[in-house]
């Protein structure tokens, strides 16, 4: 994955977290979560929606080592609370 693609993914993740926690009403949250699951190709039943909304601030933890930014060590970790 290129540096640009990694950066775009990081920005999109933080934008989604902000939208889910600060902007969207319940109907919009449901739609945003559906889009997020489709984009990430994860089955919707894999993680409860309530878990995503409740723990959105730590839904994804990004570990980026500046020196190894272009290496496979750039990993997304899932931390569902249920």
Steps between C-alpha positions, in 0.01 A plus 500: 500500500636841411564776750218705344250213531601444864456867579157510332389193699618660825314825427183312399510300823523809719229674295268202552571496873424871526179468299375208707569670832426867430288567193263227393158420642399134550373447143811656351721296734338178378556598137861604567572169675347305211721688254805444721439123517452481122817702438703279735334180371413385852165325561265736688420231756869466587497796742189633682400851390450607862856396571631710210313814601575464872870434456555703186783705645712184521326301224823498300843551645761596247862411564724698270876500530626800303820321398306197372205687351522312169549159661235233583538580872235768443204307648138566589385330820132441579387554858126429519373534856254208474 
